Short mmCIF file of C-alpha atoms in Angstrom, two decimals:
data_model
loop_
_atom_site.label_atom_id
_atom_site.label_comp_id
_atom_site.label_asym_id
_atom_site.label_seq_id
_atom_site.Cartn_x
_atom_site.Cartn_y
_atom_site.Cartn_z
CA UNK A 20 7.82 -24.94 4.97
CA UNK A 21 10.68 -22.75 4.50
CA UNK A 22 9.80 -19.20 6.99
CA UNK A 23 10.74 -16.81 3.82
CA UNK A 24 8.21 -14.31 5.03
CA UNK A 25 6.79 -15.06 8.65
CA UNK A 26 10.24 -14.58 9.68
CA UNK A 27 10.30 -11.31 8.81
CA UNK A 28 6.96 -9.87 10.73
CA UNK A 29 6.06 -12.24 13.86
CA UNK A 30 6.61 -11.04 17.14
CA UNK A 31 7.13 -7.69 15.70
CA UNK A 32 3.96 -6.69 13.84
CA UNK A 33 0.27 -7.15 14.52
CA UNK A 34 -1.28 -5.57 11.06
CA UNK A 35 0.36 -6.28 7.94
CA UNK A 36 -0.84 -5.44 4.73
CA UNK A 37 0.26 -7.40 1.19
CA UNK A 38 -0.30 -4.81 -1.66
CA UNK A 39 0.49 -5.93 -5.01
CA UNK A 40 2.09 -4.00 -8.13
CA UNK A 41 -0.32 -4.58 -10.51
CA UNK A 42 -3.05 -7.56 -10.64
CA UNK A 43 -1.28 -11.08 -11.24
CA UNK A 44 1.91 -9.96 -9.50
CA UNK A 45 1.92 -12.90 -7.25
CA UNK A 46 -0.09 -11.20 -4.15
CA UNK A 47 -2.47 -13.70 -3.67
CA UNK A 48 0.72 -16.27 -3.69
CA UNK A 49 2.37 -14.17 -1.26
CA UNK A 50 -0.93 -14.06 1.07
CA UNK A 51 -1.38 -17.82 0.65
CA UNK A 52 2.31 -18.52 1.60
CA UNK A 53 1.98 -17.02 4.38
CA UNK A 54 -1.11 -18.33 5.63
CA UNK A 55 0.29 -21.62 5.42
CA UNK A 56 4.00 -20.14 7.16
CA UNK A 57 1.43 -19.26 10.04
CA UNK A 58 -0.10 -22.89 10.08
CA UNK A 59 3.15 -24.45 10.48
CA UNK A 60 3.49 -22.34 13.45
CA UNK A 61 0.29 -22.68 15.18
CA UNK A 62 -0.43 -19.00 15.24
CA UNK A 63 -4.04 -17.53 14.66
CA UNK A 64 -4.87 -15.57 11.66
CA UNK A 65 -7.08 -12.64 11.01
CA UNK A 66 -7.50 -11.50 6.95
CA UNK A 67 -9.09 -9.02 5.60
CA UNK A 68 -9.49 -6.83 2.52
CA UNK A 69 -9.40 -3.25 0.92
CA UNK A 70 -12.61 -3.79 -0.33
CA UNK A 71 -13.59 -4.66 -3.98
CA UNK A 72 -14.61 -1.51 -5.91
CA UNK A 73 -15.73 -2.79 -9.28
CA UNK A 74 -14.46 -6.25 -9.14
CA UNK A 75 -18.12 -6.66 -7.11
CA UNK A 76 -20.16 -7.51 -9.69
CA UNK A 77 -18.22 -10.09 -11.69
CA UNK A 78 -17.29 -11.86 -8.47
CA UNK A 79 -21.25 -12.59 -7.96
CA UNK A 80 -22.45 -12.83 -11.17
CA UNK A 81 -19.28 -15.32 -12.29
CA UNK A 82 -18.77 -16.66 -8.69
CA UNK A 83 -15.20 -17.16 -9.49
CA UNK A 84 -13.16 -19.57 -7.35
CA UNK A 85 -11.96 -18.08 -4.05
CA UNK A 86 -8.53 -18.34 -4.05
CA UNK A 87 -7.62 -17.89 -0.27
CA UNK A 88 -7.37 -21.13 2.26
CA UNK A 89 -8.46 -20.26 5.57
CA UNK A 90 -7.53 -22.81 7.64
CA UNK A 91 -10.00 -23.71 10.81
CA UNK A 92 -9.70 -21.33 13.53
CA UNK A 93 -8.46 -18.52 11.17
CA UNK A 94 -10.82 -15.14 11.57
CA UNK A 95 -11.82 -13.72 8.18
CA UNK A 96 -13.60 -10.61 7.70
CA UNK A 97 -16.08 -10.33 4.34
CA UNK A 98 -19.17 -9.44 3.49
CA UNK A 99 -22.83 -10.91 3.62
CA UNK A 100 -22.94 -11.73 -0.09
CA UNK A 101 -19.67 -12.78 -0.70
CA UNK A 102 -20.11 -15.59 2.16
CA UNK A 103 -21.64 -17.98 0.20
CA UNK A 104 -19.37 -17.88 -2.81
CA UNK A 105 -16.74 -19.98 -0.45
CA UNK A 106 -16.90 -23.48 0.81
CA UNK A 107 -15.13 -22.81 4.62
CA UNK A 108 -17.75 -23.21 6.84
CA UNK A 109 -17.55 -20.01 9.13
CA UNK A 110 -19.04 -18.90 12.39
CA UNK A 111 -20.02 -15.44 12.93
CA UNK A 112 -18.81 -13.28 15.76
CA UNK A 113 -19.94 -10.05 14.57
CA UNK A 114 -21.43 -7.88 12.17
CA UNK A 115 -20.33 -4.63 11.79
CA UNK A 116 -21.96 -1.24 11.63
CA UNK A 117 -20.12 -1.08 7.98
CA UNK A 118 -21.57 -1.56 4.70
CA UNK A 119 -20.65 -2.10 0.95
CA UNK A 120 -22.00 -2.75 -2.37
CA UNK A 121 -21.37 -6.45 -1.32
CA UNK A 122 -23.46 -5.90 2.16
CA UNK A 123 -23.03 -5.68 5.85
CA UNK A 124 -19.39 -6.44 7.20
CA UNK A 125 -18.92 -9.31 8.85
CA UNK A 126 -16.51 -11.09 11.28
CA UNK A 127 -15.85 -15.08 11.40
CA UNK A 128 -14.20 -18.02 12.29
CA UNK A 129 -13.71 -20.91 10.29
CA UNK A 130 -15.06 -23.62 11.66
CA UNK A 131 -14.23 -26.27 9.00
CA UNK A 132 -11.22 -25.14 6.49
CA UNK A 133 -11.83 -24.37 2.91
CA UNK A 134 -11.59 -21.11 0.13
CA UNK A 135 -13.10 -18.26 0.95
CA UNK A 136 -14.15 -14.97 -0.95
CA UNK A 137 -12.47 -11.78 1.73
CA UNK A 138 -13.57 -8.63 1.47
CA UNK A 139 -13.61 -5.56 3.73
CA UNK A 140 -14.69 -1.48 4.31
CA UNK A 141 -13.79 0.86 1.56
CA UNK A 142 -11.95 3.64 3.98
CA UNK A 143 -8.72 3.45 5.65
CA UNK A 144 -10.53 4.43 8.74
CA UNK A 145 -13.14 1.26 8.75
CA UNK A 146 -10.63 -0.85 7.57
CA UNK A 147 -7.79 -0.36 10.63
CA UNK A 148 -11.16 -0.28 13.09
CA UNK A 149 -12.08 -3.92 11.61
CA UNK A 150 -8.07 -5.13 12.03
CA UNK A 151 -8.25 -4.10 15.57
CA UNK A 152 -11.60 -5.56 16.32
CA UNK A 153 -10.22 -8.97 14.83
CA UNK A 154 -6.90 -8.63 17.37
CA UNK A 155 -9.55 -8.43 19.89
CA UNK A 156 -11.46 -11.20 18.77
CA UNK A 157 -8.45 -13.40 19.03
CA UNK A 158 -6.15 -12.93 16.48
CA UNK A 159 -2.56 -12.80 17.20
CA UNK A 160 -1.67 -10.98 13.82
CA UNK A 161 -4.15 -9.99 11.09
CA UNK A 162 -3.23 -9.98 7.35
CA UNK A 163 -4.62 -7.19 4.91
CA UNK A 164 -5.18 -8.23 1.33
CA UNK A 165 -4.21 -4.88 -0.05
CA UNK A 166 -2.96 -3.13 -3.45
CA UNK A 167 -1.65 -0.30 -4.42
CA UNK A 168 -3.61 0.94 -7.32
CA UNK A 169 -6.48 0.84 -4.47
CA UNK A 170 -6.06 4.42 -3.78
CA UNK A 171 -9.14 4.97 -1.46
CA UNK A 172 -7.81 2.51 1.18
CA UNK A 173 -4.11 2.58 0.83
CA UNK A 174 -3.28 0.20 3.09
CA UNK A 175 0.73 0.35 3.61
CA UNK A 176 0.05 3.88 5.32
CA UNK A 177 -2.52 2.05 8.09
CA UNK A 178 -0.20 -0.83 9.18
CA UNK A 179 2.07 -1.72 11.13
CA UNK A 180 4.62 -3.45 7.79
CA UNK A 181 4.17 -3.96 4.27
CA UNK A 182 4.79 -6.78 2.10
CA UNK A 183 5.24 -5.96 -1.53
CA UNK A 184 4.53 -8.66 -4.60
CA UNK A 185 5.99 -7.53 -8.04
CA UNK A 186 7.11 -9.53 -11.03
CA UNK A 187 6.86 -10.23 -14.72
CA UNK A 188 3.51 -8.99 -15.65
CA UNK A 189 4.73 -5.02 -15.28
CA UNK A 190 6.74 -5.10 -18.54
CA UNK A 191 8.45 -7.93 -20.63
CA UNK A 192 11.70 -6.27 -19.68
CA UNK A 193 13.03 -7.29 -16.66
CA UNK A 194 15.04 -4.21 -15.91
CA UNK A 195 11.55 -2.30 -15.86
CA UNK A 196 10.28 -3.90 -13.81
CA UNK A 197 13.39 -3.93 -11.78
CA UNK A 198 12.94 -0.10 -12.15
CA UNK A 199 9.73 0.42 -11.57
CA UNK A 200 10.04 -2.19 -8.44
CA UNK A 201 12.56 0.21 -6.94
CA UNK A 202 10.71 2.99 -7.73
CA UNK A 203 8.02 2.02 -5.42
CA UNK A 204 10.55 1.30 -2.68
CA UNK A 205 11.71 4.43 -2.79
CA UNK A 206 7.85 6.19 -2.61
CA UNK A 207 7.41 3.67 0.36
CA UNK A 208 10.94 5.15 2.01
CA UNK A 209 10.13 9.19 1.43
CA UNK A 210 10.73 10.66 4.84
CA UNK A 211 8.31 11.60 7.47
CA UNK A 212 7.86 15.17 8.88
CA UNK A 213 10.02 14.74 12.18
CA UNK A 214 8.76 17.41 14.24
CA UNK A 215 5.68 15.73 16.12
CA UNK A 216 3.69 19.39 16.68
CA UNK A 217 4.23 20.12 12.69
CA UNK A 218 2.73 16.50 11.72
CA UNK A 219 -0.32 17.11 13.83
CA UNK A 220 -0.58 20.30 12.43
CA UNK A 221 -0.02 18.75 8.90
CA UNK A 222 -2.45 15.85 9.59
CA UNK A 223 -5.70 18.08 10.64
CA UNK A 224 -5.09 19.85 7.68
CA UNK A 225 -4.97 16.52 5.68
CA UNK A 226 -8.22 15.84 7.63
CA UNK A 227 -10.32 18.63 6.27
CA UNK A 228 -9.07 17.99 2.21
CA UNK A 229 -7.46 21.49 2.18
CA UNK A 230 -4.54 21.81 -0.28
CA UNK A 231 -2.36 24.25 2.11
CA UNK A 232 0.72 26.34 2.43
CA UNK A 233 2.34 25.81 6.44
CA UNK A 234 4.81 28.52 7.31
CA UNK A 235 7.79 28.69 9.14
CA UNK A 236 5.50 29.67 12.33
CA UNK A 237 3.64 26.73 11.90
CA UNK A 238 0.49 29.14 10.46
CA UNK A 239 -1.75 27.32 8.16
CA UNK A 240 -2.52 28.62 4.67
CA UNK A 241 -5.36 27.25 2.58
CA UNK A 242 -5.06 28.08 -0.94
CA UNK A 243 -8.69 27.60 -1.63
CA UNK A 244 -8.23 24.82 -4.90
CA UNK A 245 -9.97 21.72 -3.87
CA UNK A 246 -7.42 19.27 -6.58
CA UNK A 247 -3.92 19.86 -7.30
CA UNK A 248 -4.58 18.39 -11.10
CA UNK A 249 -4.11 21.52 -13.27
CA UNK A 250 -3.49 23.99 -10.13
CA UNK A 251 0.80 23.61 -9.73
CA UNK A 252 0.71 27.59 -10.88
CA UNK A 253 -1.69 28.45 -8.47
CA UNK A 254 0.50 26.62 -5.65
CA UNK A 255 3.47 27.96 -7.17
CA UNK A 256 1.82 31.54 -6.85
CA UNK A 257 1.02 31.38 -3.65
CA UNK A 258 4.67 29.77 -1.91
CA UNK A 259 6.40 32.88 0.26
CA UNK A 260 9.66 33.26 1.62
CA UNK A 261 8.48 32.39 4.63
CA UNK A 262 6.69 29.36 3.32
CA UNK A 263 7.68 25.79 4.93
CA UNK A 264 5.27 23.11 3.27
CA UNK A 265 2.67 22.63 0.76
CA UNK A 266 0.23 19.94 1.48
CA UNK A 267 -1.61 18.50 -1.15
CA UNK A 268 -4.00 15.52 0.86
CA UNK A 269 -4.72 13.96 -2.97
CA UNK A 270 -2.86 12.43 -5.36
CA UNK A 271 0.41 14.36 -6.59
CA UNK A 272 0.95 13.88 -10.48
CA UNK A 273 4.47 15.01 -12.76
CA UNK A 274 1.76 18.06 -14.18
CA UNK A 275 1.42 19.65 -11.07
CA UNK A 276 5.11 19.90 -10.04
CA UNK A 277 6.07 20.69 -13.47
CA UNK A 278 3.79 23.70 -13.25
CA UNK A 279 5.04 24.59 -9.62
CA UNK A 280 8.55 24.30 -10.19
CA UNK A 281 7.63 26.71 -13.79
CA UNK A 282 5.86 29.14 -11.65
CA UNK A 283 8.26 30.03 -8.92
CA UNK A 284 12.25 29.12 -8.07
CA UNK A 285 10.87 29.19 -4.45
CA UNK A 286 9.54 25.48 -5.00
CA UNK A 287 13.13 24.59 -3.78
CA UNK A 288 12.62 26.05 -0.46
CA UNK A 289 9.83 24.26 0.43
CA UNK A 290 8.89 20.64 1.59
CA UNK A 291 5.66 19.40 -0.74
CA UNK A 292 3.96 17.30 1.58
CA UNK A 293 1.79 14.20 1.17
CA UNK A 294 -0.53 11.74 3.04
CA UNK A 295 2.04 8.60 2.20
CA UNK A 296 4.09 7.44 -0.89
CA UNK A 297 0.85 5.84 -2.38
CA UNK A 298 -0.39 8.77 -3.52
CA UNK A 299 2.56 9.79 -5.72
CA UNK A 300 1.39 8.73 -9.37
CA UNK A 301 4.85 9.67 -10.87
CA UNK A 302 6.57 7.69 -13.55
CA UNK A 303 10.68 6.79 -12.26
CA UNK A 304 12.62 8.95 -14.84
CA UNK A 305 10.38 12.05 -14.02
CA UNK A 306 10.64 11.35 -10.45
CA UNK A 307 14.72 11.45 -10.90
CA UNK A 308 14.36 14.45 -12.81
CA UNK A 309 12.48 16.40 -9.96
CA UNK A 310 14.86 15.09 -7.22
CA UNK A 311 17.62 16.67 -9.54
CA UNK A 312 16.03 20.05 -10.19
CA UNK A 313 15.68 20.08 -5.88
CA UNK A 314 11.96 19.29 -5.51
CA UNK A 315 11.83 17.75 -2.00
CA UNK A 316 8.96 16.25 -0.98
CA UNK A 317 7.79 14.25 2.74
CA UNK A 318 4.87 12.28 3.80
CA UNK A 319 3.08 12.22 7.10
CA UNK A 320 2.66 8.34 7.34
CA UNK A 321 5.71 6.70 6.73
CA UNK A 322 5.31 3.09 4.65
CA UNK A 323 7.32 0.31 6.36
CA UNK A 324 8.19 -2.16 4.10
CA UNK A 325 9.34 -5.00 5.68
CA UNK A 326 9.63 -7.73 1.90
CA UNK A 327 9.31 -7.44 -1.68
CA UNK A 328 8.36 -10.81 -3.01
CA UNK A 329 8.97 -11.70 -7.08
CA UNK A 330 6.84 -13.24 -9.62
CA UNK A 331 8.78 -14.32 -12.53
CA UNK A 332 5.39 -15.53 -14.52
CA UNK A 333 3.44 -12.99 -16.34
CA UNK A 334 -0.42 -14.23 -17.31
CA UNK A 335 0.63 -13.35 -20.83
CA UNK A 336 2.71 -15.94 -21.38
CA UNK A 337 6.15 -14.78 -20.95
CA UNK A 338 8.58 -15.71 -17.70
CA UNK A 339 11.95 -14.84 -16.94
CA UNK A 340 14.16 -16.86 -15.55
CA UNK A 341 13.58 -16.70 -11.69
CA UNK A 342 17.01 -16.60 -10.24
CA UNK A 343 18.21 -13.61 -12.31
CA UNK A 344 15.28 -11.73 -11.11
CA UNK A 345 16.22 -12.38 -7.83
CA UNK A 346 19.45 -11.96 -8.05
CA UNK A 347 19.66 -8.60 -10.36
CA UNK A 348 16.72 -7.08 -7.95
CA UNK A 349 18.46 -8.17 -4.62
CA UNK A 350 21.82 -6.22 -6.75
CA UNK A 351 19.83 -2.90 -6.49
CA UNK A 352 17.31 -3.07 -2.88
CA UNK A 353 19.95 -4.51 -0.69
CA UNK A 354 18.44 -3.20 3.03
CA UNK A 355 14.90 -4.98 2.44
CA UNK A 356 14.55 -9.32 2.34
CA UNK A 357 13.53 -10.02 -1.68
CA UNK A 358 12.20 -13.44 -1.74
CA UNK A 359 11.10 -15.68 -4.72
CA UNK A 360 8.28 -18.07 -2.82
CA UNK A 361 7.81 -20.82 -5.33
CA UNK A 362 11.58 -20.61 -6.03
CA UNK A 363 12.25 -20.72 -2.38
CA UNK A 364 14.97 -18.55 -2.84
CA UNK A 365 15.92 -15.44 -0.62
#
């Protein structure tokens, strides 16, 4: 098997995440890929999940087909319930102190190969504490099955790389989701604070949920609004000359900055800062407009994408034609590998 992804993250990485687009991206594809890529190679496998939020319940009740190989020896992380719903026969090396609606946490190997149901903690905290445990376990690199629209365990910002799956099944025009693709690229690229002392500043406050001004003497400012949704005016209100960030540790939406940048022209003095580019829920064309009206804005933990891979199938029924995807969205993100696994193509 052609190395299209492995090539890209052994030796260098020890927890990747894959996050996909949307659902039916090609994630899972991606994941399996490069399962098998670390087969072929000998090298031993830890997976894990964000989690399952409300997929739980469907996945019992219908106990769909797992769609992940673990091959024996690979160390898989799921839960007590979800066990069963596989065929890999699995030893297990330790249960966790974490639970879910799905049960206890638990840590296995595979003793004889097969599909498996993965799932794992709903925090980002839990989540990077059950990666590590597998490294110790014995994996040389652990995989987390991630996705983007999983907000309360955005994995990209608790990795070491990111893999991102996009295709078809964003929009039946392929320059949207060319668009859109780049758009996330670009979220995943914003820059981190530099100056070490002002990001641990920055992340305590993110700690504690306080939606802050920081000023030029590094002196925290808590505004006192526990969500940004419906509050830009208030921020706005509150930014001073001396004023060096605003920190908003939720989700930052086109409302809010719309209402800072309508409240005050000081927005353009200021850094808005947030916890990573996952939590930016901004649609492209507004994004471009704010970056051309001088809104700046930085995240605390940088995303580093390290491959976009492309699904030309949408579950719909429509497909474009693989090789101009590739092509046309290699055109436009030319420092990251874009790969096309079932057309082999890179």
């Amino acid at each position: 098997m052609d190395q299209l992804l492995l090539k890209h993250i052994y030796n260098k990485y020890k927890i990747i995440s894959i996050v996909g687009m949307a659902k039916n991206s090609g994630k899972t594809v991606a994941l399996n890929h490069l399962i098998h890529e670390a087969i072929d190679e000998d090298i031993k496998l830890g997976i894990v999940s964000t989690g399952r939020d409300g997929e739980s319940l469907d996945l019992v009740t219908e106990t769909e087909k797992p769609k992940i190989f673990a091959e024996e020896g690979t160390i898989i992380a799921t839960t007590t319930e979800l066990l069963s719903l596989g065929d890999a026969t699995v030893e297990i090396m330790n249960i966790t102190e974490y639970r879910t609606p799905l049960g206890e946490i638990l840590i296995g190997r595979v003793k004889d190969s097969g599909y498996i149901q993965i799932s794992g903690p709903q925090t980002t905290t839990e989540i990077k504490e059950v990666a590590s445990l597998m490294l110790k376990l014995g994996a040389e690199m652990v995989i987390i099955d991630g996705a983007i629209d999983r907000r309360s365990s955005a994995a990209p910002s608790i990795t070491d790389a990111t893999i991102l799956s996009t295709g078809a099944v964003l929009s039946r025009d392929m320059n949207k989701v060319i668009e859109e693709t780049i758009h996330i690229v670009n979220l995943f690229n914003l820059p981190q604070i530099k100056d070490s002392k002002e990001r641990e500043i920055l992340k305590k406050v993110l700690n504690k949920g306080d939606i802050a001004i920081i000023d030029k003497d590094s002196k925290t400012h808590p505004i006192g609004i526990k969500t940004a949704l419906n509050c830009g005016h208030i921020i706005g209100d509150h930014i001073e000359d001396n004023s060096k960030y605003i920190l908003i540790p939720g989700s930052l939406v086109k409302n809010t900055i719309e209402d800072i940048i309508r409240s005050t022209n000081k927005y353009k003095k200021v850094d808005i800062v947030v916890a990573d580019g996952t939590k930016i829920f901004i649609p492209p064309k507004d994004w471009l407009r704010f970056m051309r009206y001088g809104v700046r804005v930085k995240v605390v933990n940088p995303i580093n994408l390290v491959a976009i891979t492309l699904n030309p199938y949408a579950p719909q029924g429509y497909y474009f034609e693989a090789r101009e995807l590739l092509d046309k969205t290699k055109y436009y993100i030319k420092d990251i590998p874009v790969v096309d696994l079932v057309l082999g193509g890179e």
